[in-house]
C-alpha positions as MATLAB code, in Angstrom:
seq = 'MTLFPDHLTALSRETLESFRRAGLRATAAESCTGGLIAGLLTEIAGSSDVVGRTFVTYSNEAKQQVLGVPASVLEAKGAVSAETVTAMAEGALRACGRDADVAVAVSGVAGPGGGSPEKPVGTVYIAVASRGGMTSADRHQFPGDRTEIRLRTVEAALRMMAERVSSKPA';
ca = [
     195.116  330.397  100.458;
     191.505  328.724  100.760;
     188.298  330.796  102.101;
     188.183  328.658  105.422;
     190.132  328.598  108.068;
     192.506  325.491  108.070;
     190.920  323.646  110.069;
     187.770  323.042  108.737;
     189.410  322.672  105.140;
     191.002  319.616  106.561;
     187.574  318.254  108.124;
     186.323  319.097  104.426;
     188.852  316.783  103.099;
     188.588  314.323  105.380;
     184.542  314.368  105.222;
     184.820  313.892  101.597;
     187.546  311.477  101.500;
     185.075  309.256  103.779;
     181.964  309.406  101.402;
     184.645  308.037   98.645;
     185.614  305.610  100.457;
     182.544  304.191  100.974;
     180.927  304.996   97.414;
     178.759  307.212   98.985;
     176.969  310.900   97.869;
     176.527  313.809   99.956;
     174.117  317.049   99.816;
     173.471  319.729  102.034;
     169.951  322.074  103.271;
     171.027  325.165  104.617;
     169.551  328.167  106.546;
     171.518  329.604  108.804;
     174.497  328.650  107.176;
     173.500  329.785  104.047;
     175.737  327.724  101.560;
     178.529  327.524  104.210;
     178.716  323.875  103.769;
     178.967  323.757  100.006;
     181.587  325.871   99.728;
     183.480  324.153  102.259;
     182.637  320.826  100.678;
     183.679  322.096   96.994;
     186.558  324.351   98.400;
     188.027  321.012   97.628;
     189.128  320.657   94.136;
     187.434  317.261   92.769;
     185.060  317.358   95.154;
     182.248  317.127   92.425;
     182.275  313.194   92.715;
     180.744  313.331   95.945;
     178.664  316.729   96.088;
     176.149  316.874   93.020;
     173.433  319.790   94.344;
     173.035  321.333   97.493;
     170.200  323.936   98.606;
     169.991  327.152  100.384;
     166.633  327.781  101.823;
     166.959  330.689  103.608;
     163.026  331.439  104.170;
     160.407  329.557  105.202;
     158.846  329.769  101.726;
     161.605  327.708  100.248;
     161.831  325.653  103.118;
     158.211  324.355  101.744;
     159.041  324.910   98.338;
     162.069  323.494   97.259;
     162.733  320.524   99.745;
     158.960  319.847  100.829;
     158.970  320.509  104.539;
     155.218  321.051  105.485;
     153.894  324.253  106.563;
     152.173  322.906  109.308;
     155.747  321.948  110.842;
     157.530  325.537  110.528;
     153.891  326.757  112.159;
     154.145  324.749  114.980;
     157.595  324.232  115.651;
     158.990  327.376  114.128;
     162.187  327.152  111.161;
     164.469  325.953  113.718;
     163.908  322.832  115.724;
     164.315  319.314  115.270;
     161.374  318.447  113.079;
     162.327  321.248  110.369;
     165.660  320.233  109.960;
     164.530  316.596  109.765;
     162.218  317.731  107.184;
     164.948  319.708  105.477;
     167.558  316.733  105.463;
     164.555  313.844  104.201;
     163.789  317.120  101.562;
     166.662  317.402  100.263;
     167.342  313.586   99.932;
     164.026  313.641   97.565;
     165.012  316.598   95.459;
     168.214  314.795   94.770;
     167.218  311.712   93.562;
     169.723  309.130   93.366;
     172.749  311.768   93.085;
     173.156  311.930   97.078;
     172.541  309.009   99.936;
     173.409  311.060  103.168;
     172.002  314.670  103.835;
     172.918  317.088  106.035;
     170.593  320.288  107.273;
     171.261  322.813  109.165;
     168.893  326.007  110.977;
     169.337  328.284  113.794;
     169.860  331.611  114.834;
     172.942  332.855  114.125;
     172.457  336.649  114.805;
     172.982  339.134  116.195;
     169.037  339.557  116.448;
     166.575  337.342  116.136;
     166.910  334.964  119.403;
     164.129  334.510  122.094;
     164.174  333.097  125.798;
     162.955  329.560  123.737;
     165.966  329.852  121.351;
     168.399  332.049  122.044;
     170.981  332.943  119.425;
     173.564  330.285  118.819;
     170.537  327.478  118.964;
     171.348  325.262  115.998;
     169.580  322.274  115.277;
     171.340  319.951  112.479;
     169.988  316.836  111.097;
     171.633  313.987  109.165;
     169.649  311.433  107.015;
     170.675  308.962  104.707;
     168.877  306.916  102.006;
     167.104  303.777  103.843;
     168.224  304.759  106.735;
     166.846  306.785  109.888;
     167.686  310.624  110.418;
     168.964  312.454  113.926;
     168.843  315.556  114.625;
     170.336  317.733  117.366;
     170.399  320.800  119.139;
     173.407  322.752  119.707;
     173.733  325.780  121.620;
     177.171  327.915  120.074;
     179.083  330.441  121.741;
     180.314  333.818  119.610;
     179.149  335.971  117.241;
     177.298  335.598  113.811;
     180.553  334.598  112.488;
     182.133  332.421  114.608;
     178.232  330.449  115.309;
     177.827  329.615  111.852;
     181.193  328.100  110.856;
     180.863  326.050  114.263;
     177.443  324.690  112.229;
     179.018  324.240  109.338;
     182.206  321.977  111.637;
     179.548  319.830  113.361;
     177.294  319.650  110.154;
     180.453  317.721  108.980;
     181.350  316.049  111.690;
     178.166  314.247  112.037;
     177.959  313.612  108.071;
     181.598  311.800  108.493;
     180.099  309.841  111.487;
     177.058  308.835  109.488;
     179.545  307.522  106.994;
     181.631  305.703  109.103;
     178.511  304.276  110.886;
     176.966  303.110  107.233;
     178.004  299.816  106.367;
     179.596  300.027  102.631;
];
């Protein structure tokens, strides 16, 4: 028995294995998922060879203090933006030092409240940064309730991480 749906546990195993094959380590900077990415990765025994540390930065203050997200970005673009998740992912890599090669960051509106016309419930941004590489950020619009949105975010984040690793030369 695991805490997560079987398809997500399988995806976590595959993602960890792709990192192992590439000899890379991962980290996550989470807001709307509140640690679910870390929880799913560490659901797999032996994951500590890939995951050394992760960050849950739910508040804007935590994003600034822990990950170095500039206050100006949060003020101008908001916590749910490509610019913020980009800064979160890059900040997670900095905070890890040599303990991570690839970082994923997520921030979104999981609901049921908190949405706006520009960023309705289900709006999520996910960024992936790699040491010595570029950072990419995508906007997603996930349907469902709070739990479904958060689990879909976790799935999309792991897929983006695995894609980054598969495209990175070993």
